PDB file of N, CA, C and O in Angstrom:
ATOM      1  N   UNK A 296      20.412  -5.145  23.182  1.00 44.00           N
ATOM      2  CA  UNK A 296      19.309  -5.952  23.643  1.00 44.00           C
ATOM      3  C   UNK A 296      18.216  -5.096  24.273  1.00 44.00           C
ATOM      4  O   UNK A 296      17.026  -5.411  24.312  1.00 44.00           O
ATOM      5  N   UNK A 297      18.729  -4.022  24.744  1.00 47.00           N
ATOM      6  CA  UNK A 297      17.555  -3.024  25.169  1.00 47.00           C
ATOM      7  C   UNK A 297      16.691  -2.574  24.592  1.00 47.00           C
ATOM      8  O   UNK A 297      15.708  -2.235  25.251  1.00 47.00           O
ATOM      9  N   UNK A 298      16.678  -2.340  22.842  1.00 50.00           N
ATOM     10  CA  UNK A 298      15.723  -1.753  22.310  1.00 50.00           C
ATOM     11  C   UNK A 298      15.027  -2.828  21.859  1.00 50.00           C
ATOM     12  O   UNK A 298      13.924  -2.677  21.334  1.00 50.00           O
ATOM     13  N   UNK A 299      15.670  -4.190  22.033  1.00 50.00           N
ATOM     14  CA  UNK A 299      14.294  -5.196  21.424  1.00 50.00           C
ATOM     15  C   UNK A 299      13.659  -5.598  22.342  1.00 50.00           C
ATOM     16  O   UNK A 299      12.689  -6.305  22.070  1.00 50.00           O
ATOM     17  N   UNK A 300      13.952  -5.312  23.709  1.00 51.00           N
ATOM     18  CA  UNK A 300      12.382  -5.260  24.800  1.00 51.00           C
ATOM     19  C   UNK A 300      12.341  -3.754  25.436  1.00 51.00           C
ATOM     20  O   UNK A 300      13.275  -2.957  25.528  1.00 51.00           O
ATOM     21  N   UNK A 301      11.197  -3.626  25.782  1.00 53.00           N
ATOM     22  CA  UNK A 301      10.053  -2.509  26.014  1.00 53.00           C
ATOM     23  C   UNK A 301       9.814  -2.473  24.813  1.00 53.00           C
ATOM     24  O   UNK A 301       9.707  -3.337  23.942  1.00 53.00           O
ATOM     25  N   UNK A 302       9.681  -0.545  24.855  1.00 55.00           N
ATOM     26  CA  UNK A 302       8.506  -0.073  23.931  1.00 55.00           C
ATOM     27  C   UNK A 302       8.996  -0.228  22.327  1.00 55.00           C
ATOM     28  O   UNK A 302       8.254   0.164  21.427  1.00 55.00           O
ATOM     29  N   UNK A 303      10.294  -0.828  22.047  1.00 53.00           N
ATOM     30  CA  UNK A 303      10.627  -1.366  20.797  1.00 53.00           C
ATOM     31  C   UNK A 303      10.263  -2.344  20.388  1.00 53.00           C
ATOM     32  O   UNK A 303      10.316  -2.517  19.170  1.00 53.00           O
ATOM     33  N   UNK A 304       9.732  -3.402  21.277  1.00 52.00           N
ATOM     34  CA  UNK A 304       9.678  -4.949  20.728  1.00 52.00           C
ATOM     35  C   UNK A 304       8.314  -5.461  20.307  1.00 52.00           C
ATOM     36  O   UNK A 304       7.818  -6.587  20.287  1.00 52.00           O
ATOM     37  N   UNK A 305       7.742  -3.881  19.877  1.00 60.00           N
ATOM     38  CA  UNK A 305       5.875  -4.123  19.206  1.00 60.00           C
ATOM     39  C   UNK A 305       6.271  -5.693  18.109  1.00 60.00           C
ATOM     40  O   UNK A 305       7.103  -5.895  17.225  1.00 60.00           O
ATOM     41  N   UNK A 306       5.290  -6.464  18.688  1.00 64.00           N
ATOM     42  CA  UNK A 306       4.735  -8.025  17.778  1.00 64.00           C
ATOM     43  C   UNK A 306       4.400  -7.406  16.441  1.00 64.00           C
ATOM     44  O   UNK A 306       3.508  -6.582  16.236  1.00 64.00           O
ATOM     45  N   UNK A 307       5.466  -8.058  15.322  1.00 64.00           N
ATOM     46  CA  UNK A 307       5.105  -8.105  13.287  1.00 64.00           C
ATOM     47  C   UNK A 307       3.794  -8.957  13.366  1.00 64.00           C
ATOM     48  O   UNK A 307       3.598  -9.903  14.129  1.00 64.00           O
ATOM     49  N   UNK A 308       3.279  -8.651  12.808  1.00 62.00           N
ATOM     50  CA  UNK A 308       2.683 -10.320  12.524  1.00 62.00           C
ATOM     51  C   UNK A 308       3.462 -10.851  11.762  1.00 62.00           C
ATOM     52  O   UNK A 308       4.572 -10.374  11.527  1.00 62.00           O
ATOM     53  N   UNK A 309       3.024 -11.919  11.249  1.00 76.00           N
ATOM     54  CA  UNK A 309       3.717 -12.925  10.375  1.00 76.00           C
ATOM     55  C   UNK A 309       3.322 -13.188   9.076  1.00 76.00           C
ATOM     56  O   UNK A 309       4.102 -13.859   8.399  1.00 76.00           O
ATOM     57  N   UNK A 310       2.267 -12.806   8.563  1.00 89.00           N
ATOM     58  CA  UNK A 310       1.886 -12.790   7.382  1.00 89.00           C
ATOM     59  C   UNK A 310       1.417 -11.447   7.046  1.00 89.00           C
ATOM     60  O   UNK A 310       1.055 -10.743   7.989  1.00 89.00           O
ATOM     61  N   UNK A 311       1.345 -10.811   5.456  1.00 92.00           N
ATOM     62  CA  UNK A 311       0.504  -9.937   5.494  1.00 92.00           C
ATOM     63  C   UNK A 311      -0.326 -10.180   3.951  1.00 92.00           C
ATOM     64  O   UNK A 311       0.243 -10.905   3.135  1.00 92.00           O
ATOM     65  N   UNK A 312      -1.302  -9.732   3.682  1.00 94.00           N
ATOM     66  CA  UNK A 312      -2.516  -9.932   2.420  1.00 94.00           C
ATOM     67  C   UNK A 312      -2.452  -8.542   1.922  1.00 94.00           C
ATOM     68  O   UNK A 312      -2.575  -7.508   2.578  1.00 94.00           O
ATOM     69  N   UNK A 313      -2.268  -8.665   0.819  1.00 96.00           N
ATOM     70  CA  UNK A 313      -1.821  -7.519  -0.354  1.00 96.00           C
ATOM     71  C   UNK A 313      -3.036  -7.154  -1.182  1.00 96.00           C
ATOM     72  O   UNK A 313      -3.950  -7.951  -0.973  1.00 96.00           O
ATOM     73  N   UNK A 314      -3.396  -6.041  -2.207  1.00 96.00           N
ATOM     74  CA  UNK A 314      -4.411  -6.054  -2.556  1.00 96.00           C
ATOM     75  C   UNK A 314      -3.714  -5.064  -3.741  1.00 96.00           C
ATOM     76  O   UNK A 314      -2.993  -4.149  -3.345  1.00 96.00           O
ATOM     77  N   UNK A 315      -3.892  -5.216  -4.956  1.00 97.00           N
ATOM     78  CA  UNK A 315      -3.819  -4.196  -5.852  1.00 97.00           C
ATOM     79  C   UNK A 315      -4.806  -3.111  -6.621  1.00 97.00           C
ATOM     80  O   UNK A 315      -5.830  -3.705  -6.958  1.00 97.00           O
ATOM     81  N   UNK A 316      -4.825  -2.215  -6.871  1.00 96.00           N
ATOM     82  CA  UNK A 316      -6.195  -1.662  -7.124  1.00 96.00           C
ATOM     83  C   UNK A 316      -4.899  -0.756  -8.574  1.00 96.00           C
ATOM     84  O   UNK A 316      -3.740  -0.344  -8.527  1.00 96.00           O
ATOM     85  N   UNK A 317      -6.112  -0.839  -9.807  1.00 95.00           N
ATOM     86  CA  UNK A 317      -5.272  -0.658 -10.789  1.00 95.00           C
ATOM     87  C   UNK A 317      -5.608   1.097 -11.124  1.00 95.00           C
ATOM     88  O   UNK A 317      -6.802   1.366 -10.995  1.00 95.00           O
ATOM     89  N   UNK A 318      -4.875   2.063 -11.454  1.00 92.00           N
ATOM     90  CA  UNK A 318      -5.360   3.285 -11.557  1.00 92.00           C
ATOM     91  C   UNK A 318      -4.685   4.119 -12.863  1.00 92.00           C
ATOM     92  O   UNK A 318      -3.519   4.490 -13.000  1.00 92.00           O
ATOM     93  N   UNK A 319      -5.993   4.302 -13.897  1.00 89.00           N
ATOM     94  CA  UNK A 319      -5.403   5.352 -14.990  1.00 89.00           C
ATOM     95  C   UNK A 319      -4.839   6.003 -14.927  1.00 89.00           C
ATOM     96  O   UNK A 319      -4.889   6.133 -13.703  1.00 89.00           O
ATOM     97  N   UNK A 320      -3.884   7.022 -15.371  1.00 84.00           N
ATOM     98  CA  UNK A 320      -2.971   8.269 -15.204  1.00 84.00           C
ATOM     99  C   UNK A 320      -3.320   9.241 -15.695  1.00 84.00           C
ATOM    100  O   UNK A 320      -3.491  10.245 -15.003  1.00 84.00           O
ATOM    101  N   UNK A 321      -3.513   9.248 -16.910  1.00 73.00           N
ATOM    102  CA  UNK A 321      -3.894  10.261 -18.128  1.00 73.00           C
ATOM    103  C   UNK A 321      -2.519  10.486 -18.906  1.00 73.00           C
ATOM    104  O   UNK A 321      -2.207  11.598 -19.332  1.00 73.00           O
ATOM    105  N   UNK A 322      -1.730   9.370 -19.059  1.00 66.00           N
ATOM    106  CA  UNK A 322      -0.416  10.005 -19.289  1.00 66.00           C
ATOM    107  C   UNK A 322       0.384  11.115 -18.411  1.00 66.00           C
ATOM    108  O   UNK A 322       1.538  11.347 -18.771  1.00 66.00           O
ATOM    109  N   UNK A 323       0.006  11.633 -17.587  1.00 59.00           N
ATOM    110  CA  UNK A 323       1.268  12.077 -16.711  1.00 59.00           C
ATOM    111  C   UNK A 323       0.578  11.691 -15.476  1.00 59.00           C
ATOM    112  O   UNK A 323      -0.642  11.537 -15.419  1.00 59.00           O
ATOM    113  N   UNK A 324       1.680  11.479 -14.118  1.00 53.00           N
ATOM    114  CA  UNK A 324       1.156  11.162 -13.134  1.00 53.00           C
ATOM    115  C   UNK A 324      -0.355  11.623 -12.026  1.00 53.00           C
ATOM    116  O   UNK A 324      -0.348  12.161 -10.919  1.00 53.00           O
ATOM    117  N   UNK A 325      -1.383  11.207 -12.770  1.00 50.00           N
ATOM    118  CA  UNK A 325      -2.220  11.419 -11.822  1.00 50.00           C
ATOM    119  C   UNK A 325      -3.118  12.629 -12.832  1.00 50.00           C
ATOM    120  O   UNK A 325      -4.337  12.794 -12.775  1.00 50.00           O
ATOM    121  N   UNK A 326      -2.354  13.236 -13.557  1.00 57.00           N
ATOM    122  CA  UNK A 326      -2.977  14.488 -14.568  1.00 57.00           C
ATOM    123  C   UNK A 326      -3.626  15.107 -13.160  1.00 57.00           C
ATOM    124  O   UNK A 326      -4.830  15.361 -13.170  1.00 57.00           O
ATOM    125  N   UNK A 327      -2.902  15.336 -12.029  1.00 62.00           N
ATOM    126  CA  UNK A 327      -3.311  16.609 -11.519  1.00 62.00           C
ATOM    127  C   UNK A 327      -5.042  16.392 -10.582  1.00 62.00           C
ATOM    128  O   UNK A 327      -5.589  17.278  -9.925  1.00 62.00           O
ATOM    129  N   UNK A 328      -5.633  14.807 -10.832  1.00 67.00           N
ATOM    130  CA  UNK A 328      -6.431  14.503 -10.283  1.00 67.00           C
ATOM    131  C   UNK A 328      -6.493  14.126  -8.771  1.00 67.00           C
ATOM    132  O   UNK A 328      -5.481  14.093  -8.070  1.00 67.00           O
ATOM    133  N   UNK A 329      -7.768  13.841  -8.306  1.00 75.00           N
ATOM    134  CA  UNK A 329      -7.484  13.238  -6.964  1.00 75.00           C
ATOM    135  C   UNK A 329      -8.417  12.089  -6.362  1.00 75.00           C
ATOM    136  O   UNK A 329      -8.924  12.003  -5.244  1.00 75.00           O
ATOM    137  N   UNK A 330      -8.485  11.163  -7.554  1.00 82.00           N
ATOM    138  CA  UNK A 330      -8.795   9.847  -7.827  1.00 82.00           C
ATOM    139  C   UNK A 330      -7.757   8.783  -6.703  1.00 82.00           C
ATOM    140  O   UNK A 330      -8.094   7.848  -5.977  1.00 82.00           O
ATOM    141  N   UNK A 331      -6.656   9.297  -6.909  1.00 84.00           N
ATOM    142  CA  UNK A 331      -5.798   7.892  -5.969  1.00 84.00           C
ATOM    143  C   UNK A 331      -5.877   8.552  -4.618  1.00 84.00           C
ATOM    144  O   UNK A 331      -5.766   7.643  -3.795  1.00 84.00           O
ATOM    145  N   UNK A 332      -6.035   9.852  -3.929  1.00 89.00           N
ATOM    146  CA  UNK A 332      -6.433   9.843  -2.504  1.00 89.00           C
ATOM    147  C   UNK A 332      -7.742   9.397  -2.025  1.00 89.00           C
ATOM    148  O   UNK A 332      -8.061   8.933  -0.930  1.00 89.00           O
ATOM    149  N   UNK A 333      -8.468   9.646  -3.129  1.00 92.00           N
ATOM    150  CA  UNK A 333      -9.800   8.996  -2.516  1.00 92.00           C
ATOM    151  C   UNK A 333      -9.973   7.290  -2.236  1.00 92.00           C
ATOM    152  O   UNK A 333     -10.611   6.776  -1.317  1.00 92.00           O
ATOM    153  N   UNK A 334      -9.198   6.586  -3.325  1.00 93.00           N
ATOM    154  CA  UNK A 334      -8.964   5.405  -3.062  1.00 93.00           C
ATOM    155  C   UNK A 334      -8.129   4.905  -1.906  1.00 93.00           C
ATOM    156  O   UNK A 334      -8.409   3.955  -1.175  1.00 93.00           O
ATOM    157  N   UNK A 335      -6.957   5.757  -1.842  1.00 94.00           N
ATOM    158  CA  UNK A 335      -6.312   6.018  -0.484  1.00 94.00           C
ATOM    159  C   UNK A 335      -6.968   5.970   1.107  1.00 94.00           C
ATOM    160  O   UNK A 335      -6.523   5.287   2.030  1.00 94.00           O
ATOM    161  N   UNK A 336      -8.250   6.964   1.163  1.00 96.00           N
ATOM    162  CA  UNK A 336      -8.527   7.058   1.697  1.00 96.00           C
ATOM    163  C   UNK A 336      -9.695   5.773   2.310  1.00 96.00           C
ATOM    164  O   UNK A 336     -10.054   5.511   3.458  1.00 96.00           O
ATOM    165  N   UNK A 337      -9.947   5.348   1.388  1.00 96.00           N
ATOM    166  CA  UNK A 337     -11.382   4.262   1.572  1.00 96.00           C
ATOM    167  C   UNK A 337     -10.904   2.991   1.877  1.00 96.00           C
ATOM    168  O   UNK A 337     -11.657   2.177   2.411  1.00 96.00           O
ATOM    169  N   UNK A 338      -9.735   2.712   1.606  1.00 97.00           N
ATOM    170  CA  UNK A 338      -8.873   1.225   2.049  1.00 97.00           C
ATOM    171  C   UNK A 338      -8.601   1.420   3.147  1.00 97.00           C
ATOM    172  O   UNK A 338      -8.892   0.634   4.049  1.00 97.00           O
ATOM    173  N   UNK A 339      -7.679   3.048   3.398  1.00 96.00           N
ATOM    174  CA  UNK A 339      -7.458   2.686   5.184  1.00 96.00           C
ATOM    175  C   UNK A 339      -8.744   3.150   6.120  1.00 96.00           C
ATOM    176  O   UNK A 339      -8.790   2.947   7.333  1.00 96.00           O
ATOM    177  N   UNK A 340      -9.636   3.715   5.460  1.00 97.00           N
ATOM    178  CA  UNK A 340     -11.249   3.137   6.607  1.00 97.00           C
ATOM    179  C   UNK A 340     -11.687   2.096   6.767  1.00 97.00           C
ATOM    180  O   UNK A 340     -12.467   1.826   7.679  1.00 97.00           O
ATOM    181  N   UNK A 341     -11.098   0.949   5.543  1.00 96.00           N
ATOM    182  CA  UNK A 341     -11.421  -0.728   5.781  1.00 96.00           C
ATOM    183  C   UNK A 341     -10.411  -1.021   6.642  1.00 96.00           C
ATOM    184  O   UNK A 341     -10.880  -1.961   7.283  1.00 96.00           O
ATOM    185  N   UNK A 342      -9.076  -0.762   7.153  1.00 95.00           N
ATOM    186  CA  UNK A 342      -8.262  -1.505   7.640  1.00 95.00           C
ATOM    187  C   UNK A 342      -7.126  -1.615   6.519  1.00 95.00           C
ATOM    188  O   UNK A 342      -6.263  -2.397   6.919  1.00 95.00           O
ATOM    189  N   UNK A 343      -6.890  -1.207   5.515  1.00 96.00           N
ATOM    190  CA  UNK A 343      -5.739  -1.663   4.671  1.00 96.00           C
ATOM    191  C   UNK A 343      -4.358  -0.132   4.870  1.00 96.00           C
ATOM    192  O   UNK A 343      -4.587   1.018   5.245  1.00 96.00           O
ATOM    193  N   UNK A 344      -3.182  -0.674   4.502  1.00 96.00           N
ATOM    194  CA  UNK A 344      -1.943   0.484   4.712  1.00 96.00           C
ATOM    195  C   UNK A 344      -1.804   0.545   3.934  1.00 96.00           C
ATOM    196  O   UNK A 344      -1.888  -0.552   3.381  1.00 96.00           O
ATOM    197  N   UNK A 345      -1.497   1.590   3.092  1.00 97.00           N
ATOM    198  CA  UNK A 345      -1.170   2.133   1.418  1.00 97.00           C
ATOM    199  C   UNK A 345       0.483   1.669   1.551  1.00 97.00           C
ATOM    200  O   UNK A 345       1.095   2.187   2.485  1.00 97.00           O
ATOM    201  N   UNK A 346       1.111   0.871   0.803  1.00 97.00           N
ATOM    202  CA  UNK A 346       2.558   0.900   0.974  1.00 97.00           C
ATOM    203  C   UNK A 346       3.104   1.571  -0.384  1.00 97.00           C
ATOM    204  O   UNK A 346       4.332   1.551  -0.474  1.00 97.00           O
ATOM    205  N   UNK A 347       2.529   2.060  -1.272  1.00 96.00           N
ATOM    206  CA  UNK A 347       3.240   2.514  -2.506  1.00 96.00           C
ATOM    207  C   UNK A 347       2.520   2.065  -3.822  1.00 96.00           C
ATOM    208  O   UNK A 347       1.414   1.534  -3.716  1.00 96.00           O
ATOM    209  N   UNK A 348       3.072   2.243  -5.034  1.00 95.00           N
ATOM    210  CA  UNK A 348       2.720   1.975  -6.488  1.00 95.00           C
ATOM    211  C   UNK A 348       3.666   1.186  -7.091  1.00 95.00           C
ATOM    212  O   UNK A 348       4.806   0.883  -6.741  1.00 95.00           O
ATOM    213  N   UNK A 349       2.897   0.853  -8.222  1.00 96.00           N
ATOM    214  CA  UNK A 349       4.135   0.456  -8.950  1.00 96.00           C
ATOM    215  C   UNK A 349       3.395   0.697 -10.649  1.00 96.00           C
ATOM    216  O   UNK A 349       2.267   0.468 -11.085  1.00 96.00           O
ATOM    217  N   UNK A 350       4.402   1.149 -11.154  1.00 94.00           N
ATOM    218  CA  UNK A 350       3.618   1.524 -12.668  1.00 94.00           C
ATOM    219  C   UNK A 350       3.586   0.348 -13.417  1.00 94.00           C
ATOM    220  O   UNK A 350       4.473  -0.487 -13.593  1.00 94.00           O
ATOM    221  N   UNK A 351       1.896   0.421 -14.034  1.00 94.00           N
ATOM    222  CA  UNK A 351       2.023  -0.932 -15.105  1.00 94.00           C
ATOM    223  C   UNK A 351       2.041  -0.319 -16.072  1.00 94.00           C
ATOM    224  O   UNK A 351       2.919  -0.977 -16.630  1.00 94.00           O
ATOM    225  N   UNK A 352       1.626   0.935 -17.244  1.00 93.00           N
ATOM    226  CA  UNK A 352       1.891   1.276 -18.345  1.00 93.00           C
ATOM    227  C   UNK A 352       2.713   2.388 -18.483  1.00 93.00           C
ATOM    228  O   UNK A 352       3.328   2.997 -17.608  1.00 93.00           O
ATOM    229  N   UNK A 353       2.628   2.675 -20.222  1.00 92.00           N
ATOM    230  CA  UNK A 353       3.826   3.990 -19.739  1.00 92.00           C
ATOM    231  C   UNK A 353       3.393   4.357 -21.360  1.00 92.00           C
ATOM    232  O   UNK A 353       2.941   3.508 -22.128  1.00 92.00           O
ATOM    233  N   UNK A 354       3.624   5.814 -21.727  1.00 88.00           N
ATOM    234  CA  UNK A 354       3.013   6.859 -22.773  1.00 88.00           C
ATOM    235  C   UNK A 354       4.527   5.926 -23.932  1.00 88.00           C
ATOM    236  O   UNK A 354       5.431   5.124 -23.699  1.00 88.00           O
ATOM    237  N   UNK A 355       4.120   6.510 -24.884  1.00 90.00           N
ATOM    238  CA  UNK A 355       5.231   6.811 -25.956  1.00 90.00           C
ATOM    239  C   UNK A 355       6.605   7.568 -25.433  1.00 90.00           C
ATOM    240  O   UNK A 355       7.618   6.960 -25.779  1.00 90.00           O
ATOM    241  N   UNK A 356       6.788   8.489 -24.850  1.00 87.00           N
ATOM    242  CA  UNK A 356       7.377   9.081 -24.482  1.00 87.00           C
ATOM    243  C   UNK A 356       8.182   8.972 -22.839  1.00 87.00           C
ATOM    244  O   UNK A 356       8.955   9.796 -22.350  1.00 87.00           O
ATOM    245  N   UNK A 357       7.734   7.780 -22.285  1.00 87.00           N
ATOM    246  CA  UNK A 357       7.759   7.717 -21.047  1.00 87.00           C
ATOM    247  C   UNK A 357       7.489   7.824 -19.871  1.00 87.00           C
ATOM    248  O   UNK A 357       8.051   7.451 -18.841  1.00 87.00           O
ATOM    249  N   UNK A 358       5.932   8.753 -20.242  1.00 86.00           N
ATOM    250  CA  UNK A 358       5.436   8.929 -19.179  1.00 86.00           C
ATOM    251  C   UNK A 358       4.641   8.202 -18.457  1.00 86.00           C
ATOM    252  O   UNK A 358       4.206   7.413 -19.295  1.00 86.00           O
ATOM    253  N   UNK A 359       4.115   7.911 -17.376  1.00 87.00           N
ATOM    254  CA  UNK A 359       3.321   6.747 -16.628  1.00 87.00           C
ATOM    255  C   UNK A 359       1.755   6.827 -16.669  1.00 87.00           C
ATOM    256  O   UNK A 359       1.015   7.647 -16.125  1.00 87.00           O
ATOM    257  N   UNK A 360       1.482   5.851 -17.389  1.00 89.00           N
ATOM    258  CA  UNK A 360      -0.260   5.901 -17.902  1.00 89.00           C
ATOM    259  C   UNK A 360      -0.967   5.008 -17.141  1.00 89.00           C
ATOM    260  O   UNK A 360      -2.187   4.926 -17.280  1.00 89.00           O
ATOM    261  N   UNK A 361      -0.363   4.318 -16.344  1.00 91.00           N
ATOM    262  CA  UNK A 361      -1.319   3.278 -15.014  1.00 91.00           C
ATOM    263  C   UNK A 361      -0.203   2.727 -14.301  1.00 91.00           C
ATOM    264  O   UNK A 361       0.855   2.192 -14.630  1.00 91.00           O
ATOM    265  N   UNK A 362      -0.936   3.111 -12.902  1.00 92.00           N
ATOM    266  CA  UNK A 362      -0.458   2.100 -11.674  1.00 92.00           C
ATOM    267  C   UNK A 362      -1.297   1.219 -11.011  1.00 92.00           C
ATOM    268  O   UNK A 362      -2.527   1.198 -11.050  1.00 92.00           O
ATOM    269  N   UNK A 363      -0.448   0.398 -10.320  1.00 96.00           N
ATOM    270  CA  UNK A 363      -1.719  -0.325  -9.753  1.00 96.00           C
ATOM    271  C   UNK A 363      -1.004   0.691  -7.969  1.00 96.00           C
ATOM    272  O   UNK A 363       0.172   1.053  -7.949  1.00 96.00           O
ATOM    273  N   UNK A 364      -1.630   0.874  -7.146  1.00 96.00           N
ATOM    274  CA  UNK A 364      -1.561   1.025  -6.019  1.00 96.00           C
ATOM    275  C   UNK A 364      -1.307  -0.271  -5.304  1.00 96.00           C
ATOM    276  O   UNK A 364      -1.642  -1.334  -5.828  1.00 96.00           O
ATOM    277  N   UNK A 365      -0.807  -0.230  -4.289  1.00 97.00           N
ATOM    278  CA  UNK A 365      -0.440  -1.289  -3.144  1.00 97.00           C
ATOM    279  C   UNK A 365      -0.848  -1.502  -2.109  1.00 97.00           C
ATOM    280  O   UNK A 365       0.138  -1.192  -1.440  1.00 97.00           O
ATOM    281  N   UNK A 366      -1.643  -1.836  -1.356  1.00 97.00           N
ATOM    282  CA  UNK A 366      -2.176  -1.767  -0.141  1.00 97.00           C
ATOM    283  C   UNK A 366      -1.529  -3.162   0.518  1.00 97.00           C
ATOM    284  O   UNK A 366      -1.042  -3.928  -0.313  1.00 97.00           O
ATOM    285  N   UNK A 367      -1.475  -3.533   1.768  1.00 96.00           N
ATOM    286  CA  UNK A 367      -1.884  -4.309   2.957  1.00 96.00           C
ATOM    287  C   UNK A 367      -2.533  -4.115   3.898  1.00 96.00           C
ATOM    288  O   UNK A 367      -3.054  -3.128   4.418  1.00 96.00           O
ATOM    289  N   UNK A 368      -2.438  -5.749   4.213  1.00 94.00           N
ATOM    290  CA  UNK A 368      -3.253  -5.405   6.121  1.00 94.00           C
ATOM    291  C   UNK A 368      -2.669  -6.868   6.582  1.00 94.00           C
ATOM    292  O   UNK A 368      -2.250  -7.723   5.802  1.00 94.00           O
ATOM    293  N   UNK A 369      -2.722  -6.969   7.855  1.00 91.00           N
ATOM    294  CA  UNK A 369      -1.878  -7.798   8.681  1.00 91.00           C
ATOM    295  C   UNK A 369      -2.738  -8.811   8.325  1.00 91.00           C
ATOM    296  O   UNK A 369      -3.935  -8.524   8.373  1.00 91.00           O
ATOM    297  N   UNK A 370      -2.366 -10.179   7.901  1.00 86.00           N
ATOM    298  CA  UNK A 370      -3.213 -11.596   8.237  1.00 86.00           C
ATOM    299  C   UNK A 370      -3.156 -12.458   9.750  1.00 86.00           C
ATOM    300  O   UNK A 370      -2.146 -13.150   9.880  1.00 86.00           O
ATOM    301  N   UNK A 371      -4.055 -12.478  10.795  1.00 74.00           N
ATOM    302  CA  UNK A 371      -3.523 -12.991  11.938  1.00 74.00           C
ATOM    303  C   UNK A 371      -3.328 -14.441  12.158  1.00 74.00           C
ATOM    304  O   UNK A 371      -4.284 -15.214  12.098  1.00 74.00           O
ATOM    305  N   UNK A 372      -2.018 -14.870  12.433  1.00 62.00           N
ATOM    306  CA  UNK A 372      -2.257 -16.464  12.685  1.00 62.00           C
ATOM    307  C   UNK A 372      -3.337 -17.190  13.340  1.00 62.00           C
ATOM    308  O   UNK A 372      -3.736 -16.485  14.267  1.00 62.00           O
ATOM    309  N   UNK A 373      -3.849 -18.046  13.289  1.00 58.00           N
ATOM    310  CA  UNK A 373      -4.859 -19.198  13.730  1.00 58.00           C
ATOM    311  C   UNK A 373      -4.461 -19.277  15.011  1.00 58.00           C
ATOM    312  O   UNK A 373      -3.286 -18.942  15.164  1.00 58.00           O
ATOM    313  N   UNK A 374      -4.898 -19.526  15.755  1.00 58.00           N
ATOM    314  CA  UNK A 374      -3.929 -20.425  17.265  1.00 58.00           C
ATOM    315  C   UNK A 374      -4.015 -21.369  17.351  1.00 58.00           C
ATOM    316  O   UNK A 374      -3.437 -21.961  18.263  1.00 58.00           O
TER     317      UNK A 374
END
């Protein structure tokens, strides 16, 4: 019970708003570009948290030809 009050018991919110942003590959991940940090970077100057990818296409061979990126940001309840 101790670590769920003090400095452990930071407030979740309760909802959060997702945002996908879709990104070419070149057939291998990223081809060595730096297209998805810059996008990286410009969501969390709005307020959004990068949580990960998820691949939507993929080469002949298996390699990953688009992701969409993942972002959130907290939605705050109404009162």
């Amino acid at each position: 019970r101790e670590l769920l009050s003090g400095r452990f018991s930071k407030r979740r919110p309760e909802m959060y708003e997702y945002t996908y942003i879709h990104q070419d590959t070149g057939g291998g991940f990223f081809s060595g570009g730096v297209e998805h940090r810059e996008v990286i970077d410009r969501y969390a100057a709005a307020g959004w948290r990068y949580v990960g990818f998820l691949p939507t296409g993929f080469t002949s061979h298996g390699g990953i030809s688009s992701v969409d990126l993942i972002f959130e940001k907290d939605v705050e309840k109404a009162p």
